Short mmCIF file of C-alpha atoms in Angstrom, two decimals:
data_model
loop_
_atom_site.label_atom_id
_atom_site.label_comp_id
_atom_site.label_asym_id
_atom_site.label_seq_id
_atom_site.Cartn_x
_atom_site.Cartn_y
_atom_site.Cartn_z
CA UNK Z 1 24.98 -21.22 2.70
CA UNK Z 2 23.34 -17.98 1.71
CA UNK Z 3 21.79 -16.05 4.55
CA UNK Z 4 20.64 -13.02 2.59
CA UNK Z 5 17.25 -13.07 0.91
CA UNK Z 6 17.33 -10.97 -2.20
CA UNK Z 7 14.20 -10.06 -4.12
CA UNK Z 8 12.92 -10.08 -6.68
CA UNK Z 9 14.87 -12.88 -8.33
CA UNK Z 10 14.27 -11.33 -11.74
CA UNK Z 11 12.69 -8.26 -13.29
CA UNK Z 12 11.75 -7.49 -16.87
CA UNK Z 13 11.02 -3.80 -17.27
CA UNK Z 14 10.57 -1.16 -19.92
CA UNK Z 15 13.36 1.33 -20.60
CA UNK Z 16 12.80 4.48 -18.57
CA UNK Z 17 11.12 2.74 -15.64
CA UNK Z 18 12.49 2.87 -12.13
CA UNK Z 19 13.70 -0.33 -10.45
CA UNK Z 20 13.77 -1.34 -6.82
CA UNK Z 21 15.31 -4.44 -5.28
CA UNK Z 22 16.12 -5.37 -1.71
CA UNK Z 23 18.01 -7.70 0.57
CA UNK Z 24 16.89 -8.89 3.96
CA UNK Z 25 18.48 -10.98 6.65
CA UNK Z 26 17.66 -12.42 10.05
CA UNK Z 27 21.09 -11.27 11.23
CA UNK Z 28 22.60 -7.84 11.69
CA UNK Z 29 25.24 -6.65 9.23
CA UNK Z 30 27.65 -3.75 9.65
CA UNK Z 31 28.41 -3.25 5.97
CA UNK Z 32 26.19 -3.62 2.92
CA UNK Z 33 27.62 -3.79 -0.58
CA UNK Z 34 25.85 -3.79 -3.93
CA UNK Z 35 27.47 -5.34 -7.00
CA UNK Z 36 26.51 -5.66 -10.67
CA UNK Z 37 27.61 -8.59 -12.77
CA UNK Z 38 27.40 -8.72 -16.55
CA UNK Z 39 27.68 -11.95 -18.57
CA UNK Z 40 31.21 -13.34 -18.60
CA UNK Z 41 32.49 -10.76 -16.14
CA UNK Z 42 33.17 -10.54 -12.42
CA UNK Z 43 30.96 -8.58 -10.03
CA UNK Z 44 31.65 -4.84 -10.06
CA UNK Z 45 31.13 -2.82 -6.90
CA UNK Z 46 28.39 -0.20 -7.29
CA UNK Z 47 27.77 1.17 -3.81
CA UNK Z 48 29.13 0.52 -0.32
CA UNK Z 49 27.15 1.36 2.83
CA UNK Z 50 28.74 1.51 6.28
CA UNK Z 51 26.21 3.14 8.64
CA UNK Z 52 22.64 2.26 9.57
CA UNK Z 53 20.27 4.65 7.83
CA UNK Z 54 22.91 5.74 5.32
CA UNK Z 55 21.58 6.71 1.90
CA UNK Z 56 24.17 6.80 -0.87
CA UNK Z 57 23.87 7.58 -4.58
CA UNK Z 58 26.02 6.72 -7.55
CA UNK Z 59 24.55 8.37 -10.63
CA UNK Z 60 21.10 6.90 -11.22
CA UNK Z 61 21.65 4.34 -8.45
CA UNK Z 62 20.64 4.91 -4.84
CA UNK Z 63 21.11 2.45 -2.00
CA UNK Z 64 20.13 2.56 1.64
CA UNK Z 65 21.38 0.76 4.72
CA UNK Z 66 18.30 -0.20 6.74
CA UNK Z 67 17.85 1.22 10.24
CA UNK Z 68 17.53 -2.25 11.73
CA UNK Z 69 20.83 -3.22 10.00
CA UNK Z 70 19.07 -6.30 8.69
CA UNK Z 71 18.18 -4.99 5.26
CA UNK Z 72 19.24 -2.83 2.36
CA UNK Z 73 17.69 -1.71 -0.88
CA UNK Z 74 18.91 -0.55 -4.27
CA UNK Z 75 16.98 1.73 -6.59
CA UNK Z 76 17.79 2.44 -10.22
CA UNK Z 77 16.04 5.43 -11.74
CA UNK Z 78 15.16 5.84 -15.42
CA UNK Z 79 16.55 2.45 -16.48
CA UNK Z 80 18.47 2.10 -19.73
CA UNK Z 81 19.41 -1.04 -21.72
CA UNK Z 82 22.97 -1.10 -20.31
CA UNK Z 83 21.53 -1.61 -16.83
CA UNK Z 84 20.94 -5.23 -17.82
CA UNK Z 85 22.76 -7.67 -15.58
CA UNK Z 86 22.58 -9.46 -12.24
CA UNK Z 87 22.67 -7.32 -9.13
CA UNK Z 88 24.00 -8.83 -5.92
CA UNK Z 89 23.86 -7.59 -2.37
CA UNK Z 90 26.51 -8.63 0.12
CA UNK Z 91 26.77 -8.12 3.85
CA UNK Z 92 29.66 -8.13 6.28
CA UNK Z 93 29.48 -8.60 10.04
CA UNK Z 94 33.01 -7.70 11.19
CA UNK Z 95 33.44 -11.28 12.36
CA UNK Z 96 36.31 -12.47 10.22
CA UNK Z 97 36.60 -11.54 6.59
CA UNK Z 98 33.69 -13.30 4.99
CA UNK Z 99 31.03 -11.61 2.93
CA UNK Z 100 27.59 -13.15 2.74
CA UNK Z 101 25.92 -12.80 -0.66
CA UNK Z 102 22.32 -12.64 -1.76
CA UNK Z 103 21.13 -14.83 -4.60
CA UNK Z 104 21.01 -11.97 -7.08
CA UNK Z 105 18.36 -10.06 -9.01
CA UNK Z 106 18.45 -10.53 -12.77
CA UNK Z 107 17.42 -7.31 -14.48
CA UNK Z 108 16.26 -7.23 -18.07
CA UNK Z 109 15.40 -3.94 -19.79
CA UNK Z 110 13.28 -3.75 -22.91
CA UNK Z 111 14.23 -0.84 -25.19
CA UNK B 1 38.88 -1.10 -12.18
CA UNK B 2 40.93 -2.82 -9.51
CA UNK B 3 44.09 -4.36 -10.95
CA UNK B 4 43.14 -8.03 -10.74
CA UNK B 5 43.83 -10.61 -13.40
CA UNK B 6 43.01 -14.29 -13.43
CA UNK B 7 44.57 -17.02 -15.52
CA UNK B 8 43.56 -18.99 -17.36
CA UNK B 9 40.20 -17.42 -18.22
CA UNK B 10 38.86 -20.72 -19.54
CA UNK B 11 39.98 -24.29 -18.94
CA UNK B 12 38.70 -27.74 -19.83
CA UNK B 13 40.21 -30.65 -17.97
CA UNK B 14 39.52 -34.28 -17.19
CA UNK B 15 38.43 -35.83 -13.92
CA UNK B 16 41.36 -36.74 -11.72
CA UNK B 17 43.83 -34.23 -13.14
CA UNK B 18 45.37 -31.45 -11.05
CA UNK B 19 44.43 -27.88 -11.90
CA UNK B 20 45.91 -24.60 -10.68
CA UNK B 21 44.23 -21.25 -11.11
CA UNK B 22 46.16 -18.04 -10.62
CA UNK B 23 45.05 -14.67 -9.30
CA UNK B 24 47.38 -11.71 -9.69
CA UNK B 25 46.86 -8.24 -8.23
CA UNK B 26 48.73 -4.98 -8.72
CA UNK B 27 47.04 -3.14 -5.83
CA UNK B 28 49.26 -4.42 -3.01
CA UNK B 29 46.14 -5.40 -1.06
CA UNK B 30 46.64 -7.62 1.94
CA UNK B 31 43.55 -9.80 1.62
CA UNK B 32 42.77 -12.12 -1.27
CA UNK B 33 39.86 -14.50 -1.73
CA UNK B 34 38.74 -17.35 -3.96
CA UNK B 35 35.03 -17.84 -4.65
CA UNK B 36 33.06 -20.18 -6.83
CA UNK B 37 29.82 -19.20 -8.48
CA UNK B 38 27.19 -21.76 -9.37
CA UNK B 39 23.54 -21.45 -10.41
CA UNK B 40 21.30 -21.62 -7.38
CA UNK B 41 24.18 -21.11 -4.94
CA UNK B 42 25.45 -17.67 -5.75
CA UNK B 43 29.00 -16.80 -4.68
CA UNK B 44 30.59 -19.06 -2.07
CA UNK B 45 33.95 -18.54 -0.41
CA UNK B 46 36.50 -21.33 -0.91
CA UNK B 47 39.63 -19.99 0.82
CA UNK B 48 41.08 -16.65 1.66
CA UNK B 49 44.46 -15.19 2.55
CA UNK B 50 45.25 -12.44 5.04
CA UNK B 51 48.92 -12.16 4.16
CA UNK B 52 51.86 -13.96 2.61
CA UNK B 53 51.75 -17.61 3.69
CA UNK B 54 48.63 -16.89 5.80
CA UNK B 55 45.47 -18.61 4.58
CA UNK B 56 42.21 -19.90 5.99
CA UNK B 57 39.27 -21.99 4.88
CA UNK B 58 35.99 -20.64 3.65
CA UNK B 59 32.56 -22.17 3.32
CA UNK B 60 33.37 -24.76 0.60
CA UNK B 61 37.06 -25.60 1.00
CA UNK B 62 36.95 -29.41 0.59
CA UNK B 63 38.93 -30.54 -2.47
CA UNK B 64 40.78 -27.23 -2.78
CA UNK B 65 44.10 -25.93 -1.53
CA UNK B 66 45.67 -22.48 -1.82
CA UNK B 67 49.05 -20.88 -1.59
CA UNK B 68 50.31 -17.34 -1.31
CA UNK B 69 54.07 -16.94 -1.58
CA UNK B 70 53.92 -13.29 -2.71
CA UNK B 71 51.57 -10.45 -1.91
CA UNK B 72 50.47 -10.19 -5.51
CA UNK B 73 49.71 -13.84 -6.26
CA UNK B 74 47.11 -16.23 -4.82
CA UNK B 75 46.92 -19.72 -6.29
CA UNK B 76 43.97 -22.10 -6.09
CA UNK B 77 44.71 -25.79 -6.68
CA UNK B 78 42.34 -28.63 -7.33
CA UNK B 79 44.54 -31.63 -6.51
CA UNK B 80 42.31 -34.08 -8.37
CA UNK B 81 39.52 -32.35 -10.24
CA UNK B 82 35.98 -33.73 -10.06
CA UNK B 83 32.93 -32.90 -12.15
CA UNK B 84 31.36 -31.19 -9.13
CA UNK B 85 34.15 -28.62 -9.35
CA UNK B 86 32.92 -27.42 -12.73
CA UNK B 87 32.18 -23.80 -11.97
CA UNK B 88 33.18 -20.20 -12.49
CA UNK B 89 35.93 -19.17 -10.10
CA UNK B 90 36.42 -15.60 -8.98
CA UNK B 91 39.30 -14.03 -7.14
CA UNK B 92 38.70 -10.96 -4.99
CA UNK B 93 40.92 -8.56 -3.08
CA UNK B 94 40.46 -6.26 -0.12
CA UNK B 95 42.71 -3.62 1.41
CA UNK B 96 41.35 -3.44 4.94
CA UNK B 97 41.41 -5.60 8.00
CA UNK B 98 37.93 -6.99 7.63
CA UNK B 99 36.69 -4.24 9.89
CA UNK B 100 33.71 -1.96 9.49
CA UNK B 101 34.57 -0.90 5.95
CA UNK B 102 35.15 -4.26 4.32
CA UNK B 103 34.98 -3.88 0.53
CA UNK B 104 36.00 -6.55 -1.93
CA UNK B 105 36.88 -6.12 -5.61
CA UNK B 106 36.53 -9.01 -8.02
CA UNK B 107 38.57 -10.32 -10.90
CA UNK B 108 37.11 -11.32 -14.29
CA UNK B 109 36.70 -15.00 -13.43
CA UNK B 110 37.93 -18.38 -14.67
CA UNK B 111 35.44 -20.74 -16.26
CA UNK B 112 36.43 -24.34 -15.46
CA UNK B 113 34.87 -27.40 -17.04
CA UNK B 114 35.77 -30.83 -15.63
CA UNK B 115 34.80 -33.68 -17.94
#
């Protein structure tokens, strides 16, 4: 089952606000991935993180690989209505090929 | 976008009937995966393939079989569909060996309803 705790489960924010969500685990991961899923679509990769402490940006999105390797966070600055969707974190341990997914954060943006 | 297509995109079937879902990729990636996505469970791995004719089980493989006769195609078969297999099925691909830079790209999904 899921071993990544993702929070918050949902967020309803005003357009222009910044957003922060995170994933934590009791186990160490060597890769953290952040995906966005829109209704009726598959998850789309936003950011990939491969080193502890790594901070990576993709436009208004910034993600960090926690120093302990047990957590990661995603920030979205100046949210816009098209940011609406479900954001998933996923971790990989190098043991086999399986990703472990968080439960998702549902983001809703009010214009 | 990664070149991944899934067919059909939607299917309604009856309990006890066989169902085959197809994933096709144009990226020549070695690894392919089948996931199911259900409310409250997130994405769960069913089976994956690490090469032609090479497959292995994932977390929720019971009731499913897979085949990969060509690099570009990965088939998921429900031999006798049950209502508990109503779900959204996603295919994913990866081009590395599952090492430190594992990154998976997802297809658009197949929505399956078993009545």
